[in-house]
Coordinates of C-alpha atoms in Angstrom, one line a residue:
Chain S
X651 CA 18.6 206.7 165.4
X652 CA 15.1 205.8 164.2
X653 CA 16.6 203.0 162.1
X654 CA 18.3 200.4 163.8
X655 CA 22.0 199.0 163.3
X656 CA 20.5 196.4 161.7
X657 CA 18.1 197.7 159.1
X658 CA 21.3 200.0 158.1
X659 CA 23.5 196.5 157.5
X660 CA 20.4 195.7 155.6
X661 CA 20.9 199.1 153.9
X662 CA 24.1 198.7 152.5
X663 CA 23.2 195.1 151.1
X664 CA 20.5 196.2 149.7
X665 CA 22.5 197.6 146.3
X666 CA 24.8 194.4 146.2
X667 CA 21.4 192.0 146.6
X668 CA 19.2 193.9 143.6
X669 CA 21.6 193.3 141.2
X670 CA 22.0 189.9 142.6
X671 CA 18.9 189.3 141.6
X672 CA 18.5 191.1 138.9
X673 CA 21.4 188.5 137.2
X674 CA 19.2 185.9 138.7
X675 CA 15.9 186.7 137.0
X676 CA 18.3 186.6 133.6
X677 CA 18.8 182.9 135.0
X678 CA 22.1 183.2 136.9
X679 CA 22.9 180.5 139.0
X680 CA 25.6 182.1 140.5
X681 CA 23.9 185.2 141.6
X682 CA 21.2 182.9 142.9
X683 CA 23.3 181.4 145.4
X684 CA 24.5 185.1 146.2
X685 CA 21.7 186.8 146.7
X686 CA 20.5 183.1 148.8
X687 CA 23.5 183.9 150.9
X688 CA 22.7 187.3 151.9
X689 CA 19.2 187.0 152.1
X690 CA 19.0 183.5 153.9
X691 CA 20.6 184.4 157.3
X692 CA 18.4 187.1 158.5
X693 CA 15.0 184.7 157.0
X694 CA 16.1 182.0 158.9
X695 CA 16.2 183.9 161.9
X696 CA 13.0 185.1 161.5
X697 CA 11.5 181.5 160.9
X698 CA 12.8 180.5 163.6
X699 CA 11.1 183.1 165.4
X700 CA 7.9 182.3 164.5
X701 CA 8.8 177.9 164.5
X702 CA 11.7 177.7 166.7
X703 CA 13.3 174.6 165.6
X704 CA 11.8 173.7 162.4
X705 CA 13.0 176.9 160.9
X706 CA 15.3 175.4 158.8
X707 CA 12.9 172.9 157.5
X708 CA 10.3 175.8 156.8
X709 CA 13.0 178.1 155.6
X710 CA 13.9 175.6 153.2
X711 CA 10.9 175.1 151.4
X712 CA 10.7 178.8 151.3
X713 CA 13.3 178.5 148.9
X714 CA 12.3 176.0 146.9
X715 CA 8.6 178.4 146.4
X716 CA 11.3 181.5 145.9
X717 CA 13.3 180.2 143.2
X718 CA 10.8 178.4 141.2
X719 CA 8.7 181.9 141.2
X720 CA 11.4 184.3 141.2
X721 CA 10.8 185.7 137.7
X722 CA 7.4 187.3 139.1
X723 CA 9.4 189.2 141.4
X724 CA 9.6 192.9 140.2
X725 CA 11.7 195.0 142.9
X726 CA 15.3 195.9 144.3
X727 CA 17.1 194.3 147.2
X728 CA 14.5 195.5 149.6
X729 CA 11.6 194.5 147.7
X730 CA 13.7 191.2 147.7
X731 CA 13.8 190.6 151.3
X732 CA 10.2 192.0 151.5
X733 CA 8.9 189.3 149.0
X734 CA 11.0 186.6 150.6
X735 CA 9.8 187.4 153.8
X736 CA 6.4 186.9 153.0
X737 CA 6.9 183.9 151.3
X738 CA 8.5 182.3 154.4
X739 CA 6.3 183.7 156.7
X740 CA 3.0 182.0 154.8
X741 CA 5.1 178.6 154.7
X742 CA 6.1 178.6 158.3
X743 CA 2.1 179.8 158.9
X744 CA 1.4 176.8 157.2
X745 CA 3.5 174.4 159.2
X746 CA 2.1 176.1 162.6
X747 CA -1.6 175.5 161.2
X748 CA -0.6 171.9 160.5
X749 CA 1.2 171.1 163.6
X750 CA -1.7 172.8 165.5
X751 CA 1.1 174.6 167.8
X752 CA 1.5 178.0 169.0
X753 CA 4.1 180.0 167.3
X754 CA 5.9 180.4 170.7
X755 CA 8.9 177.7 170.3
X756 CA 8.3 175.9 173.5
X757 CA 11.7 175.6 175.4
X758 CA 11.2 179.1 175.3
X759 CA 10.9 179.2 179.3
X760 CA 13.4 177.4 180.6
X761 CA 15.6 180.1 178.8
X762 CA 14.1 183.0 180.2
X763 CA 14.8 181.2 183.6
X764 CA 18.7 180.8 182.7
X765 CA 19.1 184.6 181.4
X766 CA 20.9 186.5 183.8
X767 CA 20.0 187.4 187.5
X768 CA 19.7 191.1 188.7
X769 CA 23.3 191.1 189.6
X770 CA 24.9 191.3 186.3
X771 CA 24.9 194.4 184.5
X772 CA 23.4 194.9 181.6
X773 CA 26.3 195.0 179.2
X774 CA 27.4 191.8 180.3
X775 CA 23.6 190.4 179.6
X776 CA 23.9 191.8 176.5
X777 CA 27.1 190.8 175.4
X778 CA 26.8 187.5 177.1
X779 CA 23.5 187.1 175.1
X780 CA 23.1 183.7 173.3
X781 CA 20.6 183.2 170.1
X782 CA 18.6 181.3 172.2
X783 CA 18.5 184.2 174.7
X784 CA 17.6 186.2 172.2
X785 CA 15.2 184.0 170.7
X786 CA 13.4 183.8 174.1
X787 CA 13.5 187.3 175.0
X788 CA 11.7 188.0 171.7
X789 CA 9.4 184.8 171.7
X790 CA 8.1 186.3 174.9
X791 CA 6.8 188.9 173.3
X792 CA 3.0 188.8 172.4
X793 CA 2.8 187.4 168.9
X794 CA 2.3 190.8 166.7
X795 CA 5.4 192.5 168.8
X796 CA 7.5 189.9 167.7
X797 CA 6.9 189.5 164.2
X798 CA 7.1 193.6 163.8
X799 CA 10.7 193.4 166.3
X800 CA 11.7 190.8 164.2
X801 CA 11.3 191.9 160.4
X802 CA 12.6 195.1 161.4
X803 CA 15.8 194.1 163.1
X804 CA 16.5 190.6 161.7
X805 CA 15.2 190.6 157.9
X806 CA 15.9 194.7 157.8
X807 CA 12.4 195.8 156.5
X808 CA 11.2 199.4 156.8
X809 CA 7.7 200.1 158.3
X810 CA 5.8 199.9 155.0
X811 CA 7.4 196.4 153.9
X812 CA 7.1 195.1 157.3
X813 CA 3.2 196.1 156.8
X814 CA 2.6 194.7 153.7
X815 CA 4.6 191.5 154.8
X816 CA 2.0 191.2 157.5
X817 CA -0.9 192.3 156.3
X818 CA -1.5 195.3 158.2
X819 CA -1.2 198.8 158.5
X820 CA 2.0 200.7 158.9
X821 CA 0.9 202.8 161.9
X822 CA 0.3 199.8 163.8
X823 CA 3.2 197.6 162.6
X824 CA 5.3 200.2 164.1
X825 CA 3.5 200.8 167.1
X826 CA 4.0 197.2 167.8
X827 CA 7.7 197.2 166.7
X828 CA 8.3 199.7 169.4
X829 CA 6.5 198.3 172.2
X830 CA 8.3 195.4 171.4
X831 CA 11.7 197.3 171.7
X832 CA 10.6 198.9 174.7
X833 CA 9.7 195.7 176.4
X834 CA 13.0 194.1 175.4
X835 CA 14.8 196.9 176.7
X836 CA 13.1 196.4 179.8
X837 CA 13.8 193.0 180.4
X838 CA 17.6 193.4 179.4
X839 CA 17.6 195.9 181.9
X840 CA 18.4 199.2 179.6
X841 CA 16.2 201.7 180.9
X842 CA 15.9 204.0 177.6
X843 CA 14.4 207.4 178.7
X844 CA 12.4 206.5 182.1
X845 CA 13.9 207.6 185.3
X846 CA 13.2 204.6 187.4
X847 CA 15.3 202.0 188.6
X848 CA 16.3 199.3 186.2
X849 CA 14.2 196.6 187.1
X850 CA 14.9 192.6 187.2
X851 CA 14.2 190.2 184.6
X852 CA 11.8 188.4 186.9
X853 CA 10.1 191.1 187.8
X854 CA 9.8 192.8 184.5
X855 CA 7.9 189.4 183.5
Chain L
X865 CA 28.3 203.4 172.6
X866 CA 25.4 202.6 170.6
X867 CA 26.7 203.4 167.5
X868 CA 29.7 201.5 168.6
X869 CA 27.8 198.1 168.7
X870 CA 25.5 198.8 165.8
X871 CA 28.5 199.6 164.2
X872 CA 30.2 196.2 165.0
X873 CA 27.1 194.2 165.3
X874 CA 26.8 194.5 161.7
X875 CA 29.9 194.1 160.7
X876 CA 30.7 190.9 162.3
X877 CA 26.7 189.8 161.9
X878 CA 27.5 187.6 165.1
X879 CA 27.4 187.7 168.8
X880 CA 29.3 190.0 170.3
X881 CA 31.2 188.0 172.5
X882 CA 32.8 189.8 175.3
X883 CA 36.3 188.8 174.4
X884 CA 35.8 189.3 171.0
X885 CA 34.7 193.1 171.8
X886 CA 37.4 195.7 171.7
X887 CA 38.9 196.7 175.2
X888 CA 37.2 200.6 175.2
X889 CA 33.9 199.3 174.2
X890 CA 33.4 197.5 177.3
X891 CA 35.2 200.0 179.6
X892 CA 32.5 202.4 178.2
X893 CA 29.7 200.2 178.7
X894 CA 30.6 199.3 182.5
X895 CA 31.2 202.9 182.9
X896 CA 28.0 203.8 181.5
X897 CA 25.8 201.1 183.8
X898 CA 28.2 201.8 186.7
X899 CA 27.6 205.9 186.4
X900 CA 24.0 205.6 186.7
X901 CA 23.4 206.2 182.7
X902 CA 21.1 202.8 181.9
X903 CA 20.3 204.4 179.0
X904 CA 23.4 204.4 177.7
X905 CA 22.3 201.7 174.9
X906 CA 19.6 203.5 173.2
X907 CA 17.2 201.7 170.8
X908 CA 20.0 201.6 167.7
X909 CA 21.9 199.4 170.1
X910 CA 19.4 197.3 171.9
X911 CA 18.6 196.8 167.6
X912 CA 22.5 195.8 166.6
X913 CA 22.2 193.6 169.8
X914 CA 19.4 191.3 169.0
X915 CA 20.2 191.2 165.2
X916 CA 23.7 189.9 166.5
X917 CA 21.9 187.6 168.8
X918 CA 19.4 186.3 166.7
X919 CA 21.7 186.1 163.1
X920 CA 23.7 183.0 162.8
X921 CA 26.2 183.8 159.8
X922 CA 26.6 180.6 158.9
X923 CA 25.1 179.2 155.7
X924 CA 23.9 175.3 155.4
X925 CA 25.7 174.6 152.6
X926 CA 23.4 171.6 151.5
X927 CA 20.4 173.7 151.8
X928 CA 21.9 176.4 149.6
X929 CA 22.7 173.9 146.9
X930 CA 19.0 172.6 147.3
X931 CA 17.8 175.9 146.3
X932 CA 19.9 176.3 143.7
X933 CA 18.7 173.5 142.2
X934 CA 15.1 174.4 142.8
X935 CA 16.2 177.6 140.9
X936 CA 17.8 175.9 137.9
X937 CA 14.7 173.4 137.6
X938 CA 12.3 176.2 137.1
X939 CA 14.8 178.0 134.5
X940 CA 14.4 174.9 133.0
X941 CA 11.1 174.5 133.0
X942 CA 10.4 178.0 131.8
X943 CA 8.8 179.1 135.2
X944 CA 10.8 182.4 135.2
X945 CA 8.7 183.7 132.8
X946 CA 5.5 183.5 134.1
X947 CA 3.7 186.6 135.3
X948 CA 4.3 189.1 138.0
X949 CA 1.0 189.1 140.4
X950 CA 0.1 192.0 142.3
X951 CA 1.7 190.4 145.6
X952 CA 5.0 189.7 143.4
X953 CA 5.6 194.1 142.8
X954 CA 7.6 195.0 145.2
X955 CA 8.6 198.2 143.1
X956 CA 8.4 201.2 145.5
X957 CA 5.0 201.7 146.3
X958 CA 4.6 205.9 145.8
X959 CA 6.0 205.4 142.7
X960 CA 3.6 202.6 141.8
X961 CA 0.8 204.8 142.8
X962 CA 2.0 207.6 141.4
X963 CA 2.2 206.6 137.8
X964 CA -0.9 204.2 138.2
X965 CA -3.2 207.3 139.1
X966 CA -1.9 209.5 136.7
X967 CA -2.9 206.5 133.7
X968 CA -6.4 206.2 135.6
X969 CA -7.1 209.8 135.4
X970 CA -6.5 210.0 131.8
X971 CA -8.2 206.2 130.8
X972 CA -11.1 208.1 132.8
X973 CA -11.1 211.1 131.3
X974 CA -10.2 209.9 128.0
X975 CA -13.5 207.3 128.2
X976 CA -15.7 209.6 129.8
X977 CA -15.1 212.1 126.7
X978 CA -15.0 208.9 124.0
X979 CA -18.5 208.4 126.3
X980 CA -20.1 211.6 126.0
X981 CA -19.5 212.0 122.4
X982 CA -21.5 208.6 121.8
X983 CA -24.0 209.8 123.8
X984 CA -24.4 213.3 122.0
X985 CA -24.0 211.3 118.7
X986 CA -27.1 208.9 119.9
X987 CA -28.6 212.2 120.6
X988 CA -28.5 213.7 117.4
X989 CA -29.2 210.1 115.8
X990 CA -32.8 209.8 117.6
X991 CA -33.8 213.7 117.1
X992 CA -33.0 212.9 113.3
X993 CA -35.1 209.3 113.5
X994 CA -38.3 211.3 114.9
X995 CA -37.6 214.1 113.0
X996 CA -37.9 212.3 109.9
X997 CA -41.6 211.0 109.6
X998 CA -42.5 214.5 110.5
X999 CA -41.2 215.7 107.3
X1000 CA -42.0 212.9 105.4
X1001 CA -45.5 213.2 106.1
X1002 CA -45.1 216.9 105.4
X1003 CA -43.5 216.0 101.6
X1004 CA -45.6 213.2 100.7
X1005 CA -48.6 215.5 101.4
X1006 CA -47.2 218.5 99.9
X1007 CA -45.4 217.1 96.8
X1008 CA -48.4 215.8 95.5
X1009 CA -51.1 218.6 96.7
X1010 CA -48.4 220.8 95.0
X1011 CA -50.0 222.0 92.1
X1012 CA -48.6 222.0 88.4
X1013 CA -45.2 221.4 87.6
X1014 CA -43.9 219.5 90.5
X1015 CA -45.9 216.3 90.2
X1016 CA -47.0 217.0 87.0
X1017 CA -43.6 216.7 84.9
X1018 CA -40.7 216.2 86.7
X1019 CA -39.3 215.2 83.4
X1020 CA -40.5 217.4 81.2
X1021 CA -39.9 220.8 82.7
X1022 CA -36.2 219.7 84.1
X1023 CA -34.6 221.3 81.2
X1024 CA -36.0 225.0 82.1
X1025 CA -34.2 225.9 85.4
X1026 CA -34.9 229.7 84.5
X1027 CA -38.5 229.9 85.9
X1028 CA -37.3 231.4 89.6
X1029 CA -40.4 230.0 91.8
X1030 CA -40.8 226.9 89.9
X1031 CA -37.1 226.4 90.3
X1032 CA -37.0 224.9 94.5
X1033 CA -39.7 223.0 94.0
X1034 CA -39.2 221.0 91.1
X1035 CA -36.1 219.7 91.6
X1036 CA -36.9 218.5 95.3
X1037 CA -39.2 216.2 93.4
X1038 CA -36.9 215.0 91.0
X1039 CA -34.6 214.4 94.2
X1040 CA -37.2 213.1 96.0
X1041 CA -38.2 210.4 93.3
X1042 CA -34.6 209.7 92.5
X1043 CA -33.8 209.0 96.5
X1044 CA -37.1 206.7 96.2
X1045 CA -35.0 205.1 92.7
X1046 CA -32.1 204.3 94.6
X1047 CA -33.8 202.9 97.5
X1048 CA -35.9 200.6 95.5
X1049 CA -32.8 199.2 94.1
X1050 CA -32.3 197.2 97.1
X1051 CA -35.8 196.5 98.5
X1052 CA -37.2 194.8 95.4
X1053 CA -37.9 191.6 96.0
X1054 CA -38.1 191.8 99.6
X1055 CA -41.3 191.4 101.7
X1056 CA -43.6 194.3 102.1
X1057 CA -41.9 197.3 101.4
X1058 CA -43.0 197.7 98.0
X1059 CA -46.7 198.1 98.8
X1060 CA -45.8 201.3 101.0
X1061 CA -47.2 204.3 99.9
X1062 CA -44.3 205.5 98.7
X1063 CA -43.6 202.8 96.0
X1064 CA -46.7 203.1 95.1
X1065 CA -46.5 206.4 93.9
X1066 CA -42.8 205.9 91.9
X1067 CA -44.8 202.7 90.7
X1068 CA -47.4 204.6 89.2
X1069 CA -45.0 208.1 88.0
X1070 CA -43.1 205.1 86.3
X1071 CA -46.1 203.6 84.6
X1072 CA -45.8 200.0 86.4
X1073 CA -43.8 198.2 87.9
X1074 CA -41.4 196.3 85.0
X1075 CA -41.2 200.4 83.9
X1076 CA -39.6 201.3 87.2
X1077 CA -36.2 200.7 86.6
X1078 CA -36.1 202.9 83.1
X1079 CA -38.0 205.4 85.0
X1080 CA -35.2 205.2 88.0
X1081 CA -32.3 205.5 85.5
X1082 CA -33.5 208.4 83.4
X1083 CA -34.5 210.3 86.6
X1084 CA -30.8 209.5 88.4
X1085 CA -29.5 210.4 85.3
X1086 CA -31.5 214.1 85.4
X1087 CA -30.7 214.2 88.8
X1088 CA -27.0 214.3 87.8
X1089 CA -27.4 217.2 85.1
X1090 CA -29.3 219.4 87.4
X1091 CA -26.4 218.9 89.8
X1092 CA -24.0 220.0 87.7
X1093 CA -26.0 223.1 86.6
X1094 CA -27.4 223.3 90.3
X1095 CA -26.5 226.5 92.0
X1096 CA -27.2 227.3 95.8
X1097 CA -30.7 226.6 95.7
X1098 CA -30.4 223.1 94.5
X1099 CA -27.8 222.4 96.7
X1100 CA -30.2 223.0 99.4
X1101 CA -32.8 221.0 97.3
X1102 CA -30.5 218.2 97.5
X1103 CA -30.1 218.2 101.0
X1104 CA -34.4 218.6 101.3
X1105 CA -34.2 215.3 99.1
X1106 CA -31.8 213.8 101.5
X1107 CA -33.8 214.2 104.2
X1108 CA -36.9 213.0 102.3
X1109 CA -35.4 209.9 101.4
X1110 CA -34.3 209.2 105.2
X1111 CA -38.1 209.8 105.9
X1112 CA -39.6 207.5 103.5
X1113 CA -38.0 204.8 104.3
X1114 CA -39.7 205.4 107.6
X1115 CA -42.5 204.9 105.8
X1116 CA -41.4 201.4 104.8
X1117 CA -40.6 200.1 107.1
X1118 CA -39.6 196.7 106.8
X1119 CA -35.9 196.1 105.8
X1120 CA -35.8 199.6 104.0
X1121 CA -33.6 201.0 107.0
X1122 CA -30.8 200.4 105.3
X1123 CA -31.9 202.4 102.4
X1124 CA -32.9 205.2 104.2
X1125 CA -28.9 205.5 105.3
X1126 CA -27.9 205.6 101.8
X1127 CA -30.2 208.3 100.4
X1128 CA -29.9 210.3 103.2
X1129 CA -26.2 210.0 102.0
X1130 CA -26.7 211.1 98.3
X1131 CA -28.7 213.6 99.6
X1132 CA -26.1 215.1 102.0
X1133 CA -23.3 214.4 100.0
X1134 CA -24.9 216.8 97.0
X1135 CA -25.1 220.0 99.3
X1136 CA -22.2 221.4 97.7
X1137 CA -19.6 221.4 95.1
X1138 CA -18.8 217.1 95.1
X1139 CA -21.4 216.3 92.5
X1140 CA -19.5 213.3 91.8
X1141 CA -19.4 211.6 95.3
X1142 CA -23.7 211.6 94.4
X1143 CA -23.1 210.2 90.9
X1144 CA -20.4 207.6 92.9
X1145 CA -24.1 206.7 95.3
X1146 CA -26.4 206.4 92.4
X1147 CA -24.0 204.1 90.3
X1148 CA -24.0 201.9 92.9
X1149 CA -27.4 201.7 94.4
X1150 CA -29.2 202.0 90.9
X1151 CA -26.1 200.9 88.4
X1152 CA -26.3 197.6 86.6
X1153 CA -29.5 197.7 84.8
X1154 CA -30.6 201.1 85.6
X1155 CA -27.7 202.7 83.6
X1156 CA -28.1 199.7 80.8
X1157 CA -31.9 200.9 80.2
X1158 CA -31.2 204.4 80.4
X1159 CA -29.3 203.8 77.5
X1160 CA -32.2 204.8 75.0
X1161 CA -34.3 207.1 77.3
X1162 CA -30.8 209.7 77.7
X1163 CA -33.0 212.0 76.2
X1164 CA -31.2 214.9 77.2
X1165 CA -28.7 214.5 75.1
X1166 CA -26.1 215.2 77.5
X1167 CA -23.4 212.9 77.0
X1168 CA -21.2 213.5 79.8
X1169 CA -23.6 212.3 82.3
X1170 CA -24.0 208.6 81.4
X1171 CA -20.3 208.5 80.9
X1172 CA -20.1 209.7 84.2
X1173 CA -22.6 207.2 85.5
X1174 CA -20.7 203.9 84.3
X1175 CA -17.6 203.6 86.1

């Protein structure tokens, strides 16, 4: 239960993506494009965490910086999306420091408005849940709890690579990753191991 | 329920719509929220949920071809050969660490040893360097306060190695002028060294200076017999010669260092039983014209030796 549903998809990939690029760094094409394809999901979605709508732009140029240096890689299929992820992360730094704007995407809340009232319950949030939802729900988060929430559910890093992606220590990488949780859970009203009564969205922010 | 949705978050990698979810998944979630067990979607879940959420399966074509060709330009080019950085290895780190503190531990042991035995060698080289002037002071003084045979006829008594106290002393002479032979070899010609005391004296024993280099070969050339006869004690003679040489060229100072290495050599070298690594020194160092003059002055009669001498 400590690892999430998502960093155990990540798991399984992991095999199938090292050798992916492994054929790659023997100069591949095909297993390029592969390992692009399993990789390039879950790296978008964390741009777009940290850029909003220019992910794909950001994401994008990532690649182009990935494949021109991939035969410096040395690593498996986590390593992979460790590498990647840091590599996207410092371009879509870049583009935040150039546009001067915070890393919060700005229609962020205007969808916090529209998630669902007090009424529903919380499986219908959840399934009912939208990427943007999502996206907003996260992007509320303070800027460290994000970024940890996010390379541990949506890229599939473990605590050390989600450290080293960031620059910090493990310890506090995954202190932030749960607080993160723990907030989200919070707002989508799933009360995880406290006894009180499942608060609203609104008044949980 | 949680492992239900991570279960089929993954799978799908997509929203979990609620028509798209199976019947008894949501009939256990409303049951879970409606008997009073929020907690029904533990962390796993809440996980699966936002990963589903957040994860758009689809892949931009267009962009995928753009890295591709990003990727087959820098084949191309050559770029995927260049070197892995440090921020490039994403090998497991304990590994990693592992094997890298292993190889430091022995690269510092290994240097710290290579290290210490320089350092213990340096030792032993300066206690040899100030060591040397001491006994060259002693020699010089007592090879010519010696009285009788010692300074009086090196050459002339070398044949009679029978006399038992003459026998250490004599020799050491011998070795001592024959160290001085093979030093002066090189130094001739070059600045001061000649006027140092020490020349002086194998100037005069050789009757001036245009007579030094006969002088040198005939004593070499006596050096070598009395090797080969030499028992114990003029092994340890030649070593007491060794040492002299090393201290006279203390004495002189001036570009003689390098001499001082190579009598101290044909002095060591003749401790024991390889006489001919010596004769190997001295037809080097005094060779060429020494063994040519010595032609006539062989007055030993001991053919061997000369033959010996000329490579």
């Amino acid at each position: 239960m400590g690892h999430g549903g998502e960093s155990r998809r990540a798991q399984a990939y992991d095999g199938e993506l090292g050798a992916a690029v492994a054929r790659a760094q023997e100069g591949d094409e095909a297993a390029f494009a592969a390992a692009y394809r399993l990789v390039q999901p879950g790296l978008l979605a964390y741009v777009r965490g940290l850029v909003g709508d220019d992910a794909e732009d950001v994401t994008s140029d990532a690649w182009l910086e990935i494949a021109r240096d991939l035969g410096r890689f040395k690593g498996d299929g986590a390593g992979f999306r460790g590498w990647t992820a840091t590599i996207a992360r410092h371009r879509a730094l870049d583009h935040l420091r150039r546009q001067r704007v915070r890393p919060r995407p700005s229609a962020l809340e205007q969808d916090v408005l529209e998630l669902p009232g007090p009424q529903s319950t919380h499986d219908q949030a959840m399934e009912a849940m939208s990427t943007e939802h999502a996206l907003a729900l996260v992007g509320g988060l303070p800027r460290d709890q994000a970024e940890a929430v996010l390379l541990r559910v949506v890229v599939g890093l473990d605590g050390p690579a989600a450290a080293r992606v960031l620059g910090k220590r493990p310890g506090a990488v995954r202190t932030a990753a749960y607080r993160g949780l723990k907030r989200l859970a919070k707002q989508l009203g799933i009360e995880s191991v406290t006894d009180e009564a499942p608060r609203t969205l609104g008044e949980s922010t | 329920m949680g492992e239900r949705q991570s279960d089929g978050g993954p799978a799908g990698r997509r929203r979990v719509h609620p028509e798209g979810a199976p019947p008894g998944h949501r009939t256990a979630g409303r049951d879970g929220s409606v008997g009073g067990r929020p907690h029904a979607v533990d962390a796993a879940g809440l996980e699966a949920l936002l990963a589903a959420s957040l994860i758009r399966d689809s892949v931009d074509a267009a962009a995928e071809q753009r890295a591709v060709a990003a990727f087959r330009a820098a084949r191309e080019a050559g770029a995927h050969r260049a070197r892995t950085r440090r921020r490039d290895d994403w090998r497991p780190r304990r590994r990693r660490l592992g094997s890298h503190s292993v190889k430091t531990v022995l690269s510092v042991l290994l240097g710290g040893l290579t290290l210490g035995g320089v350092a213990v060698a340096g030792i032993g080289a300066a206690g040899s360097a100030t060591d040397g002037p001491a006994r060259d002071d002693r020699r010089a003084h007592a090879s010519p306060d010696t009285p009788g045979p010692s300074t009086g006829g090196p050459l002339g008594e070398s044949t009679g190695p029978g006399s038992a106290p003459a026998g250490p002393d004599r020799p050491a002479a011998a070795r001592d002028t024959e160290a001085h032979c093979r030093a002066y070899e090189k130094v001739e010609g070059r600045g001061k060294a000649l006027d140092a005391t020490a020349w002086k004296r194998l100037t005069e024993a050789a009757g001036g200076e245009a007579k030094v280099d006969a002088y040198c070969a005939e004593q070499l050339e006596q050096a070598t017999a009395e090797e080969r006869r030499g028992g114990p004690a003029a092994g340890k003679d030649a070593g007491e010669a060794g040492r002299a040489g090393n201290g006279s060229s203390g004495t002189a100072r001036d570009g003689a260092s390098g001499n001082a290495g190579n009598a101290g050599n044909a002095g060591n070298a003749s401790g024991g039983g390889p006489a001919g690594n010596d004769n190997g020194n001295g037809g080097s160092g005094a060779g060429g014209s020494g063994a040519a003059n010595s032609g006539s002055g062989s007055r030993q009669g001991k053919p061997a030796q000369p033959g010996a001498d000329r490579p």
